[in-house]
Each structure stands twice: as C-alpha cells, then as structure tokens.
mmCIF file of C-alpha atoms in Angstrom:
data_model
loop_
_atom_site.group_PDB
_atom_site.id
_atom_site.type_symbol
_atom_site.label_atom_id
_atom_site.label_comp_id
_atom_site.label_asym_id
_atom_site.label_seq_id
_atom_site.Cartn_x
_atom_site.Cartn_y
_atom_site.Cartn_z
ATOM 1 C CA MET A 718 -0.124 -28.088 35.578
ATOM 2 C CA LEU A 719 -3.230 -29.772 34.165
ATOM 3 C CA GLN A 720 -3.417 -33.513 33.485
ATOM 4 C CA LYS A 721 -1.607 -34.505 30.273
ATOM 5 C CA ASP A 722 -4.449 -36.720 29.106
ATOM 6 C CA THR A 723 -6.927 -33.831 29.225
ATOM 7 C CA ALA A 724 -6.629 -32.751 25.589
ATOM 8 C CA SER A 725 -5.168 -33.870 22.260
ATOM 9 C CA ILE A 726 -3.285 -31.381 20.079
ATOM 10 C CA LEU A 727 -2.735 -31.174 16.305
ATOM 11 C CA ILE A 728 0.222 -29.087 15.056
ATOM 12 C CA VAL A 729 0.060 -27.956 11.396
ATOM 13 C CA GLU A 730 3.262 -26.194 10.282
ATOM 14 C CA ASP A 731 5.386 -26.502 7.117
ATOM 15 C CA GLU A 732 8.588 -25.146 8.691
ATOM 16 C CA GLN A 733 10.344 -27.997 10.493
ATOM 17 C CA SER A 734 12.043 -25.819 13.117
ATOM 18 C CA ALA A 735 8.771 -24.104 14.051
ATOM 19 C CA ARG A 736 6.941 -27.457 14.098
ATOM 20 C CA ILE A 737 9.546 -28.964 16.457
ATOM 21 C CA LEU A 738 9.294 -25.929 18.775
ATOM 22 C CA MET A 739 5.495 -26.145 18.847
ATOM 23 C CA GLY A 740 5.711 -29.888 19.543
ATOM 24 C CA ARG A 741 8.075 -29.481 22.487
ATOM 25 C CA ILE A 742 5.818 -26.897 24.078
ATOM 26 C CA ALA A 743 2.661 -28.931 23.389
ATOM 27 C CA GLU A 744 4.244 -32.032 25.001
ATOM 28 C CA ARG A 745 4.246 -30.194 28.339
ATOM 29 C CA HIS A 746 0.444 -30.294 28.259
ATOM 30 C CA SER A 747 -0.541 -33.438 26.363
ATOM 31 C CA ASN A 748 0.529 -37.000 25.586
ATOM 32 C CA LYS A 749 -1.495 -36.961 22.380
ATOM 33 C CA ILE A 750 0.344 -34.849 19.817
ATOM 34 C CA TYR A 751 -0.231 -35.105 16.052
ATOM 35 C CA HIS A 752 1.913 -33.418 13.377
ATOM 36 C CA ALA A 753 1.110 -32.265 9.814
ATOM 37 C CA THR A 754 3.123 -30.226 7.292
ATOM 38 C CA ASN A 755 0.172 -28.543 5.548
ATOM 39 C CA GLY A 756 -3.590 -28.093 5.701
ATOM 40 C CA LEU A 757 -4.373 -31.182 3.630
ATOM 41 C CA GLU A 758 -2.459 -33.483 5.991
ATOM 42 C CA GLY A 759 -3.914 -31.664 8.975
ATOM 43 C CA LEU A 760 -7.470 -32.120 7.692
ATOM 44 C CA GLU A 761 -7.018 -35.877 7.268
ATOM 45 C CA ILE A 762 -5.543 -36.235 10.756
ATOM 46 C CA TYR A 763 -8.360 -34.150 12.204
ATOM 47 C CA LYS A 764 -11.044 -36.273 10.500
ATOM 48 C CA LYS A 765 -9.427 -39.407 11.959
ATOM 49 C CA TYR A 766 -8.545 -38.343 15.515
ATOM 50 C CA LYS A 767 -10.699 -35.235 16.240
ATOM 51 C CA PRO A 768 -8.037 -33.445 18.355
ATOM 52 C CA ASP A 769 -9.262 -30.838 20.816
ATOM 53 C CA ILE A 770 -6.767 -28.121 19.905
ATOM 54 C CA ILE A 771 -5.215 -27.114 16.572
ATOM 55 C CA ILE A 772 -2.062 -25.006 16.395
ATOM 56 C CA THR A 773 -1.617 -23.943 12.765
ATOM 57 C CA ASP A 774 0.322 -21.581 10.522
ATOM 58 C CA ILE A 775 -1.571 -19.507 7.925
ATOM 59 C CA LYS A 776 0.450 -19.760 4.708
ATOM 60 C CA MET A 777 1.428 -23.290 3.657
ATOM 61 C CA HIS A 778 1.659 -25.170 0.379
ATOM 62 C CA GLY A 779 -1.250 -27.381 -0.622
ATOM 63 C CA MET A 780 -3.817 -25.895 1.757
ATOM 64 C CA ASP A 781 -3.315 -23.004 4.171
ATOM 65 C CA GLY A 782 -4.347 -23.014 7.807
ATOM 66 C CA LEU A 783 -7.450 -20.861 7.402
ATOM 67 C CA ALA A 784 -8.693 -23.001 4.491
ATOM 68 C CA MET A 785 -8.241 -26.095 6.672
ATOM 69 C CA ILE A 786 -10.279 -24.567 9.508
ATOM 70 C CA GLN A 787 -12.970 -23.554 7.009
ATOM 71 C CA LYS A 788 -13.076 -27.121 5.649
ATOM 72 C CA ILE A 789 -13.482 -28.557 9.152
ATOM 73 C CA GLU A 790 -16.389 -26.188 9.697
ATOM 74 C CA ASP A 791 -17.935 -27.029 6.304
ATOM 75 C CA LEU A 792 -17.776 -30.756 7.087
ATOM 76 C CA GLY A 793 -19.743 -30.144 10.279
ATOM 77 C CA LEU A 794 -17.036 -31.691 12.445
ATOM 78 C CA LYS A 795 -16.563 -30.881 16.120
ATOM 79 C CA LYS A 796 -15.053 -27.409 16.311
ATOM 80 C CA PRO A 797 -11.591 -27.449 17.891
ATOM 81 C CA ILE A 798 -9.924 -24.649 19.784
ATOM 82 C CA VAL A 799 -7.711 -22.928 17.195
ATOM 83 C CA ILE A 800 -4.386 -21.223 17.910
ATOM 84 C CA LEU A 801 -3.320 -19.386 14.756
ATOM 85 C CA ALA A 802 0.367 -18.505 14.242
ATOM 86 C CA THR A 803 1.312 -16.049 11.491
ATOM 87 C CA ALA A 804 4.113 -13.789 10.264
ATOM 88 C CA TYR A 805 1.714 -11.810 8.063
ATOM 89 C CA SER A 806 -0.143 -8.613 8.980
ATOM 90 C CA GLU A 807 -2.504 -8.120 6.003
ATOM 91 C CA ALA A 808 -6.039 -7.170 7.058
ATOM 92 C CA GLU A 809 -7.439 -9.895 4.768
ATOM 93 C CA TYR A 810 -6.022 -12.651 6.999
ATOM 94 C CA PHE A 811 -7.344 -11.070 10.167
ATOM 95 C CA ILE A 812 -10.842 -10.636 8.707
ATOM 96 C CA ARG A 813 -10.889 -14.308 7.681
ATOM 97 C CA ALA A 814 -9.649 -15.284 11.145
ATOM 98 C CA ILE A 815 -12.502 -13.333 12.751
ATOM 99 C CA GLU A 816 -15.014 -14.977 10.402
ATOM 100 C CA LEU A 817 -13.749 -18.422 11.430
ATOM 101 C CA LYS A 818 -13.837 -17.466 15.129
ATOM 102 C CA VAL A 819 -10.179 -18.289 15.690
ATOM 103 C CA ASP A 820 -9.563 -18.433 19.429
ATOM 104 C CA HIS A 821 -5.962 -17.190 19.694
ATOM 105 C CA LEU A 822 -3.681 -15.271 17.359
ATOM 106 C CA LEU A 823 0.103 -15.472 17.786
ATOM 107 C CA ILE A 824 2.647 -13.429 15.846
ATOM 108 C CA LYS A 825 5.809 -15.111 14.549
ATOM 109 C CA PRO A 826 8.553 -15.569 15.527
ATOM 110 C CA LEU A 827 6.811 -17.516 18.284
ATOM 111 C CA GLU A 828 7.624 -16.907 21.931
ATOM 112 C CA ALA A 829 7.610 -20.199 23.832
ATOM 113 C CA GLU A 830 6.102 -18.635 26.940
ATOM 114 C CA VAL A 831 3.206 -17.104 25.002
ATOM 115 C CA LEU A 832 2.369 -20.341 23.162
ATOM 116 C CA ASP A 833 2.641 -22.262 26.440
ATOM 117 C CA GLU A 834 0.174 -19.854 28.019
ATOM 118 C CA LYS A 835 -2.291 -20.116 25.120
ATOM 119 C CA ILE A 836 -2.243 -23.927 25.186
ATOM 120 C CA GLU A 837 -2.820 -23.952 28.931
ATOM 121 C CA LYS A 838 -5.695 -21.496 28.581
ATOM 122 C CA SER A 839 -7.210 -23.611 25.824
ATOM 123 C CA ILE A 840 -7.079 -26.742 27.969
ATOM 124 C CA THR A 841 -8.659 -24.834 30.841
ATOM 125 C CA ILE A 842 -11.561 -24.009 28.551
ATOM 126 C CA LEU A 843 -11.943 -27.678 27.679
ATOM 127 C CA GLN A 844 -12.000 -28.648 31.361
ATOM 128 C CA ASN A 845 -14.616 -26.096 32.301
ATOM 129 C CA SER A 846 -17.862 -28.061 32.554
ATOM 130 C CA ASN A 847 -19.938 -25.079 33.592
ATOM 131 C CA GLU A 848 -21.497 -23.832 30.357
ATOM 132 C CA ASN A 849 -22.163 -20.321 31.636
ATOM 133 C CA LYS A 850 -18.569 -19.858 32.780
ATOM 134 C CA LYS A 851 -17.326 -21.319 29.526
ATOM 135 C CA LEU A 852 -19.420 -18.955 27.411
ATOM 136 C CA LYS A 853 -18.248 -16.005 29.483
ATOM 137 C CA LEU A 854 -14.601 -16.986 29.062
ATOM 138 C CA LEU A 855 -15.023 -17.487 25.327
ATOM 139 C CA LEU A 856 -16.612 -14.050 25.066
ATOM 140 C CA GLU A 857 -13.714 -12.488 26.946
ATOM 141 C CA LEU A 858 -11.221 -14.270 24.713
ATOM 142 C CA GLN A 859 -13.123 -13.155 21.623
ATOM 143 C CA THR A 860 -13.139 -9.540 22.783
ATOM 144 C CA LYS A 861 -9.456 -9.685 23.668
ATOM 145 C CA LYS A 862 -8.711 -11.347 20.340
ATOM 146 C CA ILE A 863 -10.426 -8.587 18.366
ATOM 147 C CA SER A 864 -8.654 -5.952 20.439
ATOM 148 C CA THR A 865 -5.315 -7.704 19.877
ATOM 149 C CA ILE A 866 -5.916 -7.929 16.140
ATOM 150 C CA PHE A 867 -6.891 -4.257 15.907
ATOM 151 C CA ASN A 868 -4.024 -2.972 17.993
ATOM 152 C CA PHE A 869 -1.472 -5.217 16.295
ATOM 153 C CA GLN A 870 -2.234 -3.406 13.053
ATOM 154 C CA SER A 871 0.160 -0.551 12.324
ATOM 155 C CA ASN A 872 -2.385 0.789 9.848
ATOM 156 C CA ILE A 873 -5.555 2.560 10.991
ATOM 157 C CA VAL A 874 -8.530 0.225 11.524
ATOM 158 C CA ILE A 875 -12.054 1.274 12.511
ATOM 159 C CA LEU A 876 -15.461 -0.356 12.973
ATOM 160 C CA THR A 877 -18.374 1.827 11.869
ATOM 161 C CA ASN A 878 -22.067 1.530 11.118
ATOM 162 C CA GLY A 879 -21.816 4.374 8.622
ATOM 163 C CA ASN A 880 -23.129 6.948 11.079
ATOM 164 C CA GLU A 881 -20.503 6.805 13.808
ATOM 165 C CA ILE A 882 -17.350 4.922 14.712
ATOM 166 C CA LYS A 883 -18.081 2.017 17.054
ATOM 167 C CA ASP A 884 -14.507 0.916 17.699
ATOM 168 C CA ALA A 885 -10.990 1.629 16.467
ATOM 169 C CA ASN A 886 -7.431 0.549 17.116
ATOM 170 C CA GLN A 887 -4.719 2.467 18.937
ATOM 171 C CA ALA A 888 -3.164 3.579 15.640
ATOM 172 C CA PHE A 889 -6.377 5.516 14.889
ATOM 173 C CA LEU A 890 -6.376 7.287 18.253
ATOM 174 C CA ASP A 891 -2.660 8.096 18.025
ATOM 175 C CA PHE A 892 -2.887 9.514 14.496
ATOM 176 C CA PHE A 893 -5.941 11.716 15.051
ATOM 177 C CA GLY A 894 -4.977 12.657 18.602
ATOM 178 C CA PHE A 895 -7.933 11.375 20.647
ATOM 179 C CA LYS A 896 -7.994 9.544 23.971
ATOM 180 C CA ASN A 897 -10.960 7.341 23.075
ATOM 181 C CA ILE A 898 -13.714 6.784 20.507
ATOM 182 C CA ASN A 899 -16.328 8.729 22.498
ATOM 183 C CA GLU A 900 -14.149 11.827 22.377
ATOM 184 C CA PHE A 901 -13.853 11.507 18.590
ATOM 185 C CA ASN A 902 -17.605 10.964 18.074
ATOM 186 C CA THR A 903 -18.435 13.981 20.246
ATOM 187 C CA ILE A 904 -16.471 16.302 17.958
ATOM 188 C CA HIS A 905 -16.692 14.636 14.545
ATOM 189 C CA LYS A 906 -19.444 12.926 12.568
ATOM 190 C CA SER A 907 -17.220 11.202 10.033
ATOM 191 C CA ILE A 908 -13.598 10.339 9.326
ATOM 192 C CA GLN A 909 -14.217 11.930 5.926
ATOM 193 C CA GLU A 910 -13.966 15.334 7.603
ATOM 194 C CA PHE A 911 -10.195 14.809 7.561
ATOM 195 C CA PHE A 912 -9.975 13.941 3.843
ATOM 196 C CA ILE A 913 -8.160 16.461 1.623
ATOM 197 C CA SER A 914 -9.690 16.768 -1.843
ATOM 198 C CA GLY A 915 -7.607 16.395 -4.996
ATOM 199 C CA ASP A 916 -7.370 14.627 -8.331
ATOM 200 C CA GLY A 917 -6.976 10.882 -7.949
ATOM 201 C CA PHE A 918 -8.251 10.870 -4.355
ATOM 202 C CA LEU A 919 -11.528 9.589 -2.911
ATOM 203 C CA LYS A 920 -14.104 12.379 -2.870
ATOM 204 C CA TYR A 921 -16.088 13.419 0.210
ATOM 205 C CA ASP A 922 -19.555 11.866 0.336
ATOM 206 C CA THR A 923 -22.277 13.497 2.433
ATOM 207 C CA GLU A 924 -23.233 10.028 3.690
ATOM 208 C CA GLU A 925 -20.311 7.957 4.939
ATOM 209 C CA ILE A 926 -22.241 4.730 4.361
ATOM 210 C CA SER A 927 -22.411 5.553 0.624
ATOM 211 C CA MET A 928 -18.636 5.997 0.495
ATOM 212 C CA ILE A 929 -18.051 2.686 2.298
ATOM 213 C CA LYS A 930 -20.436 0.760 0.042
ATOM 214 C CA LYS A 931 -18.757 2.272 -3.022
ATOM 215 C CA VAL A 932 -15.328 1.106 -1.811
ATOM 216 C CA ILE A 933 -16.663 -2.395 -1.106
ATOM 217 C CA ALA A 934 -18.318 -2.599 -4.543
ATOM 218 C CA GLN A 935 -15.100 -1.454 -6.237
ATOM 219 C CA ASN A 936 -12.683 -3.573 -4.188
ATOM 220 C CA ASP A 937 -10.477 -4.165 -7.246
ATOM 221 C CA ILE A 938 -9.668 -0.441 -7.405
ATOM 222 C CA GLU A 939 -7.022 1.230 -5.226
ATOM 223 C CA HIS A 940 -8.903 3.983 -3.369
ATOM 224 C CA LEU A 941 -6.541 6.720 -2.170
ATOM 225 C CA VAL A 942 -7.236 9.353 0.482
ATOM 226 C CA LYS A 943 -5.087 12.240 1.626
ATOM 227 C CA ILE A 944 -5.082 13.282 5.301
ATOM 228 C CA TYR A 945 -3.059 15.936 7.130
ATOM 229 C CA ASP A 946 -0.808 14.518 9.862
ATOM 230 C CA LYS A 947 -0.587 17.078 12.681
ATOM 231 C CA LYS A 948 2.367 15.347 14.341
ATOM 232 C CA ARG A 949 4.506 15.277 11.191
ATOM 233 C CA GLU A 950 3.000 18.520 9.863
ATOM 234 C CA SER A 951 2.629 16.989 6.424
ATOM 235 C CA GLU A 952 0.028 15.415 4.179
ATOM 236 C CA ARG A 953 -0.061 11.612 4.208
ATOM 237 C CA ILE A 954 -1.493 9.325 1.533
ATOM 238 C CA PHE A 955 -3.472 6.225 2.514
ATOM 239 C CA VAL A 956 -5.053 3.282 0.713
ATOM 240 C CA LEU A 957 -8.603 2.886 2.039
ATOM 241 C CA LYS A 958 -10.212 -0.567 2.116
ATOM 242 C CA ALA A 959 -13.556 -1.652 3.530
ATOM 243 C CA ALA A 960 -15.463 -4.875 4.181
ATOM 244 C CA ILE A 961 -18.684 -5.953 5.871
ATOM 245 C CA TYR A 962 -17.922 -7.089 9.407
ATOM 246 C CA PRO A 963 -18.548 -10.854 9.774
ATOM 247 C CA GLU A 964 -22.088 -11.702 10.928
ATOM 248 C CA GLU A 965 -22.950 -7.988 11.193
ATOM 249 C CA ASP A 966 -24.662 -6.716 8.019
ATOM 250 C CA GLU A 967 -24.819 -3.150 9.314
ATOM 251 C CA LEU A 968 -21.264 -2.960 10.647
ATOM 252 C CA TYR A 969 -18.200 -2.314 8.508
ATOM 253 C CA ILE A 970 -14.468 -2.654 9.024
ATOM 254 C CA VAL A 971 -12.416 0.097 7.357
ATOM 255 C CA SER A 972 -8.624 0.186 7.128
ATOM 256 C CA LEU A 973 -6.283 3.008 6.132
ATOM 257 C CA THR A 974 -2.757 1.966 5.140
ATOM 258 C CA ASP A 975 -0.150 4.732 4.933
ATOM 259 C CA ILE A 976 1.668 4.534 1.579
ATOM 260 C CA SER A 977 3.136 8.059 1.636
ATOM 261 C CA ASP A 978 6.741 6.860 1.437
ATOM 262 C CA ILE A 979 5.876 4.341 -1.284
ATOM 263 C CA GLU A 980 4.037 7.031 -3.261
ATOM 264 C CA LYS A 981 6.974 9.400 -2.822
ATOM 265 C CA ASN A 982 9.348 6.761 -4.217
ATOM 266 C CA ARG A 983 6.956 6.093 -7.088
ATOM 267 C CA LYS A 984 6.987 9.768 -8.057
ATOM 268 C CA LEU A 985 10.775 9.896 -7.748
ATOM 269 C CA LEU A 986 11.230 6.845 -9.979
ATOM 270 C CA ARG A 987 8.716 8.261 -12.450
ATOM 271 C CA ALA A 988 10.628 11.546 -12.546
ATOM 272 C CA LEU A 989 13.977 9.783 -12.968
ATOM 273 C CA SER A 990 12.639 7.727 -15.860
ATOM 274 C CA THR A 991 11.282 10.774 -17.721
ATOM 275 C CA THR A 992 13.800 13.511 -16.865
ATOM 276 C CA ASP A 993 17.184 14.201 -18.423
ATOM 277 C CA LYS A 994 19.742 13.823 -15.637
ATOM 278 C CA LEU A 995 21.931 16.738 -16.757
ATOM 279 C CA THR A 996 19.477 19.466 -17.802
ATOM 280 C CA LYS A 997 16.483 18.402 -15.637
ATOM 281 C CA ILE A 998 14.077 18.781 -18.592
ATOM 282 C CA PHE A 999 12.213 15.914 -20.281
ATOM 283 C CA ASN A 1000 14.255 13.152 -21.901
ATOM 284 C CA LYS A 1001 13.612 11.564 -25.317
ATOM 285 C CA PHE A 1002 11.495 8.794 -23.777
ATOM 286 C CA LYS A 1003 9.090 11.316 -22.229
ATOM 287 C CA PHE A 1004 9.177 13.457 -25.379
ATOM 288 C CA ASP A 1005 8.021 10.508 -27.503
ATOM 289 C CA GLU A 1006 5.273 9.706 -24.991
ATOM 290 C CA ILE A 1007 3.935 13.282 -25.004
ATOM 291 C CA LEU A 1008 4.232 13.563 -28.785
ATOM 292 C CA THR A 1009 2.055 10.471 -29.266
ATOM 293 C CA LEU A 1010 -0.635 11.979 -27.031
ATOM 294 C CA GLU A 1011 -0.474 15.399 -28.712
ATOM 295 C CA ILE A 1012 -0.713 13.922 -32.210
ATOM 296 C CA SER A 1013 -3.809 11.999 -31.123
ATOM 297 C CA ARG A 1014 -5.283 15.154 -29.579
ATOM 298 C CA CYS A 1015 -4.644 17.371 -32.609
ATOM 299 C CA LYS A 1016 -6.251 14.771 -34.912
ATOM 300 C CA ARG A 1017 -9.279 14.462 -32.670
ATOM 301 C CA TYR A 1018 -9.883 18.181 -32.154
ATOM 302 C CA LYS A 1019 -8.348 19.317 -35.473
ATOM 303 C CA THR A 1020 -5.996 21.784 -33.781
ATOM 304 C CA PRO A 1021 -2.530 22.807 -35.024
ATOM 305 C CA LEU A 1022 0.583 21.138 -33.622
ATOM 306 C CA SER A 1023 4.192 22.146 -34.227
ATOM 307 C CA ILE A 1024 7.554 20.690 -33.252
ATOM 308 C CA LEU A 1025 10.621 22.898 -32.951
ATOM 309 C CA MET A 1026 14.097 21.364 -32.936
ATOM 310 C CA PHE A 1027 17.520 22.949 -32.549
ATOM 311 C CA ASP A 1028 21.103 21.939 -31.913
ATOM 312 C CA ILE A 1029 24.296 23.718 -30.909
ATOM 313 C CA ASP A 1030 26.648 24.583 -33.744
ATOM 314 C CA LEU A 1031 30.137 23.067 -33.440
ATOM 315 C CA PHE A 1032 29.384 21.575 -30.025
ATOM 316 C CA GLU A 1033 32.056 18.892 -30.442
ATOM 317 C CA THR A 1034 34.655 21.623 -30.925
ATOM 318 C CA ILE A 1035 33.725 23.096 -27.540
ATOM 319 C CA ASN A 1036 34.086 19.678 -25.913
ATOM 320 C CA ASP A 1037 37.468 19.143 -27.578
ATOM 321 C CA SER A 1038 38.765 22.591 -26.587
ATOM 322 C CA HIS A 1039 37.413 22.938 -23.051
ATOM 323 C CA GLY A 1040 36.565 19.376 -21.975
ATOM 324 C CA SER A 1041 33.286 17.550 -21.384
ATOM 325 C CA ASN A 1042 32.599 19.377 -18.100
ATOM 326 C CA ALA A 1043 32.510 22.681 -19.959
ATOM 327 C CA GLY A 1044 30.190 21.099 -22.520
ATOM 328 C CA ASP A 1045 27.851 19.896 -19.777
ATOM 329 C CA GLN A 1046 27.826 23.335 -18.183
ATOM 330 C CA LEU A 1047 26.966 24.879 -21.546
ATOM 331 C CA LEU A 1048 24.012 22.516 -22.043
ATOM 332 C CA LYS A 1049 22.634 23.363 -18.590
ATOM 333 C CA GLU A 1050 23.134 27.097 -19.125
ATOM 334 C CA LEU A 1051 21.435 27.012 -22.527
ATOM 335 C CA THR A 1052 18.491 25.077 -21.074
ATOM 336 C CA ASN A 1053 18.033 27.629 -18.291
ATOM 337 C CA ILE A 1054 17.928 30.646 -20.622
ATOM 338 C CA VAL A 1055 15.483 28.969 -23.042
ATOM 339 C CA LYS A 1056 13.044 27.786 -20.341
ATOM 340 C CA PRO A 1057 11.405 31.233 -19.784
ATOM 341 C CA LEU A 1058 10.287 31.232 -23.441
ATOM 342 C CA ILE A 1059 8.483 27.890 -23.035
ATOM 343 C CA ARG A 1060 4.753 27.967 -22.202
ATOM 344 C CA THR A 1061 3.310 25.672 -19.538
ATOM 345 C CA SER A 1062 1.403 23.846 -22.281
ATOM 346 C CA ASP A 1063 4.641 23.192 -24.219
ATOM 347 C CA SER A 1064 7.046 20.303 -23.620
ATOM 348 C CA PHE A 1065 10.796 21.003 -23.667
ATOM 349 C CA ALA A 1066 13.111 18.005 -23.999
ATOM 350 C CA ARG A 1067 16.730 17.099 -24.607
ATOM 351 C CA TRP A 1068 16.560 14.963 -27.752
ATOM 352 C CA SER A 1069 20.147 13.751 -27.841
ATOM 353 C CA ASN A 1070 23.631 14.990 -26.918
ATOM 354 C CA ASP A 1071 23.307 18.642 -28.022
ATOM 355 C CA GLU A 1072 19.918 18.455 -29.724
ATOM 356 C CA PHE A 1073 16.748 19.848 -28.168
ATOM 357 C CA ALA A 1074 13.081 19.612 -29.123
ATOM 358 C CA ILE A 1075 9.934 21.494 -28.136
ATOM 359 C CA ILE A 1076 6.361 20.246 -28.618
ATOM 360 C CA LEU A 1077 4.030 23.207 -29.275
ATOM 361 C CA PRO A 1078 0.304 22.326 -29.003
ATOM 362 C CA ASN A 1079 -2.197 24.708 -30.639
ATOM 363 C CA THR A 1080 0.668 26.395 -32.486
ATOM 364 C CA THR A 1081 0.843 27.089 -36.224
ATOM 365 C CA LEU A 1082 4.019 26.729 -38.267
ATOM 366 C CA GLU A 1083 4.299 30.521 -38.528
ATOM 367 C CA SER A 1084 4.177 30.913 -34.728
ATOM 368 C CA ALA A 1085 6.724 28.119 -34.310
ATOM 369 C CA VAL A 1086 9.101 29.915 -36.699
ATOM 370 C CA VAL A 1087 8.728 33.115 -34.656
ATOM 371 C CA LEU A 1088 9.634 31.224 -31.451
ATOM 372 C CA ALA A 1089 12.580 29.560 -33.174
ATOM 373 C CA GLU A 1090 13.949 32.955 -34.166
ATOM 374 C CA LYS A 1091 13.535 34.276 -30.590
ATOM 375 C CA ILE A 1092 15.494 31.326 -29.220
ATOM 376 C CA ARG A 1093 18.187 31.690 -31.885
ATOM 377 C CA GLU A 1094 18.662 35.403 -31.093
ATOM 378 C CA LEU A 1095 18.573 34.780 -27.331
ATOM 379 C CA VAL A 1096 21.336 32.168 -27.533
ATOM 380 C CA GLU A 1097 23.446 34.197 -29.948
ATOM 381 C CA ASN A 1098 23.321 37.311 -27.740
ATOM 382 C CA HIS A 1099 23.901 35.499 -24.439
ATOM 383 C CA SER A 1100 27.312 35.628 -22.767
ATOM 384 C CA PHE A 1101 28.044 32.022 -21.851
ATOM 385 C CA LYS A 1102 30.417 31.224 -18.978
ATOM 386 C CA ALA A 1103 32.625 29.226 -21.324
ATOM 387 C CA GLY A 1104 33.466 32.503 -23.055
ATOM 388 C CA ASN A 1105 32.623 31.201 -26.518
ATOM 389 C CA LYS A 1106 30.072 32.782 -28.820
ATOM 390 C CA ILE A 1107 27.383 30.135 -29.176
ATOM 391 C CA THR A 1108 24.959 29.775 -32.065
ATOM 392 C CA ILE A 1109 22.278 27.236 -32.831
ATOM 393 C CA SER A 1110 20.554 25.829 -35.892
ATOM 394 C CA THR A 1111 16.763 25.548 -35.711
ATOM 395 C CA GLY A 1112 14.050 23.740 -37.613
ATOM 396 C CA SER A 1113 10.285 23.439 -37.255
#
C-alpha cells in the first residue's frame, strides 16, 4: 500500500450512496478527501485545493462531470488524473471523454475492487518521477482506455480514414465474422459493401469518405442503413453516426446502432393505428389521411377521383338473429370477397360498423358506378356461411 499522504482526491457524485462508497474506498489511499455533489461544487473545490485525482460521475444537476473537467482545462489549471464513472453508454459521452483525455472509465454500478485498483494505479502514476516511464504508462492506459471504450459498446464502432478501417471494436468483428481488422481490409475496401439499398436507407457512395462527411454534415438527420446478418439470417437496420476523431482531422469514428427491434415495433404500432382490428383493412383514421392526400393530388394534377361507399342491408337484424359473432364473421367474409376487385392503387377501408368505403384515384364517376355494381352483384350472389342472403346498398 502506498503512503496515504501521496495524493489528494476529489469525489464528485450527486448520489449519496455512491459518494459514500467512493469515499470509503478513497480513504484507503489518501487522508485528503474532498466531496462535492455536482460539477459546480467540484470546480470550486478544485480551484481551491488542486487535488491530484478526481473521481466523478457524468450526469449531474447544475454541471455534469465532463463539463467540469472541460472547465478545469479551459482555466489552465493543473490537469488532475480523472476517473470517470457512468451508467450511460451513448457514444457521445465516450467521444467527449476521449477528447478530454479521461484516464479511467468505470461502468456503474461500481465494483469496489475495480475502483480501488484504479485509484492505486493513479497514485502510482503520480509517484513515478521518471518522465519517460510515466509517458509510457500514460500511453498504455490511453490505449487500454480506448480499447475498453470500444469493446464496451454493444453497437458497432470503427475508426477509419475513409480508405480503410484502422480499428474496430469486438462487436464489429463478431457481426461481420472476422478475426481481426487486417483480415477484413484484405477482403473488403469499405463497410458500404454490406449495405442493402432501399428507400429511406443511406445510399452507397463510391468514396466512403464522401459518405462519412455527408453524415457528419447532416448530424441532425437519422441516417439508416440495412445490413444482412449472416448469424441471424435476417436483415438488420442500423442508425449510422459519424464524427471526426479528436485531434485527428483525417480519422473518423463511425458507429452503427442496431434498431431492428425498435423499427419492427414502430411498424407494428403504425399498422395497429391504421388497420381495422376485425377486417384487417384500413380504418377510418387511415381512410381520412389517404383521402386528404388524394384530394390534394387530384387538384394538383387535375386527375379524376372517386369515392365508393356501401353498407350491408339489415345488418342489425343479422346481429339480433345470430349474435354479434356471426355479424363479425360476415364482415370479415364480405371484406375477403371484395378485396380481389380492389386495385393496388385503391384504398379499401371499414368506415364504421357495417359501412365500407373505397378511394379510387384516377377513376371517373362512370367507372366507379361500374365497380359498385360489380361489388353489389358479387355480394348478392355469394353464399355466406351465416346462411342468409346478403345485399348491400352502394353510393359513389
């Protein structure tokens, strides 16, 4: 154990339980412990006492840990050894941490043994009077830190100069099935080779550097890419983000975050909000949305637009005689026999209980009347499972 008067330590943490834990561990190594509940308090203590080591959380009220470290640097004060503790895994925080040259990164919930080890290592650095050894150790820690940050990420993270990949995390190697970066670069020139084209997805660019610069310039836009996952044998959707690597103008950090499950849920919710639960055709909400668009289109291009509506005659009588289940079955059966008459450009919707509506773009009134008659005859001649003869009333 090193001498307790070797280094002073500042703990900046807004959670009392975490602050107490950090304090108990720090007391094993130092008699000079200072406490702060946010970055503002921590900054004032640092300006007054200049502690050698700072152990800080990222997110705190008032001023976060990274902002505090940045302020210390801006003020030109002696740079402390920084141990950063966080429960967050967003790439933004890690990029900022790299920019500020944070010495150690710990993931919450904290493990006492790990924090103890980091403090001891930090004090060892302070005690090392040999500048060459110190620089070498700092370089090793920096390399290990970057590797830890990369491999902690569950999303794919790569470093590239736009011509080839210089480094990547384990998630990248696991997903694409390579043992190392050299193996990837021997076979492939660009990660774009794996992109699947499609509407709404980032397009392949002959020069990867152009694609990266475009993403950086449009950082407020969600750039989506689609890549085939050999292990799952399915297409996966990723959000692609890029940034210039700190202090390296010709090196870029690119991350791919898998949102396939989120996108799948989005589509499901979208379908549920626009589809009639019983008949599986559009509901009135979706009908109104499409109608607004079609009216705008027909006015702009001066094309015909028709709307056909029909309802089931004496539907309430069927419900009263055979029950609501029979009525539901009838609605589903009627929908299924009418569907083949609907063009892909048309929109078929359940308007209300037993009322249906069809939007017919580029269709004259005469053509709509012809379709209405076809549907009327089809329904009248169909043998429904309920056994009743069913007729409808139409209008267009």
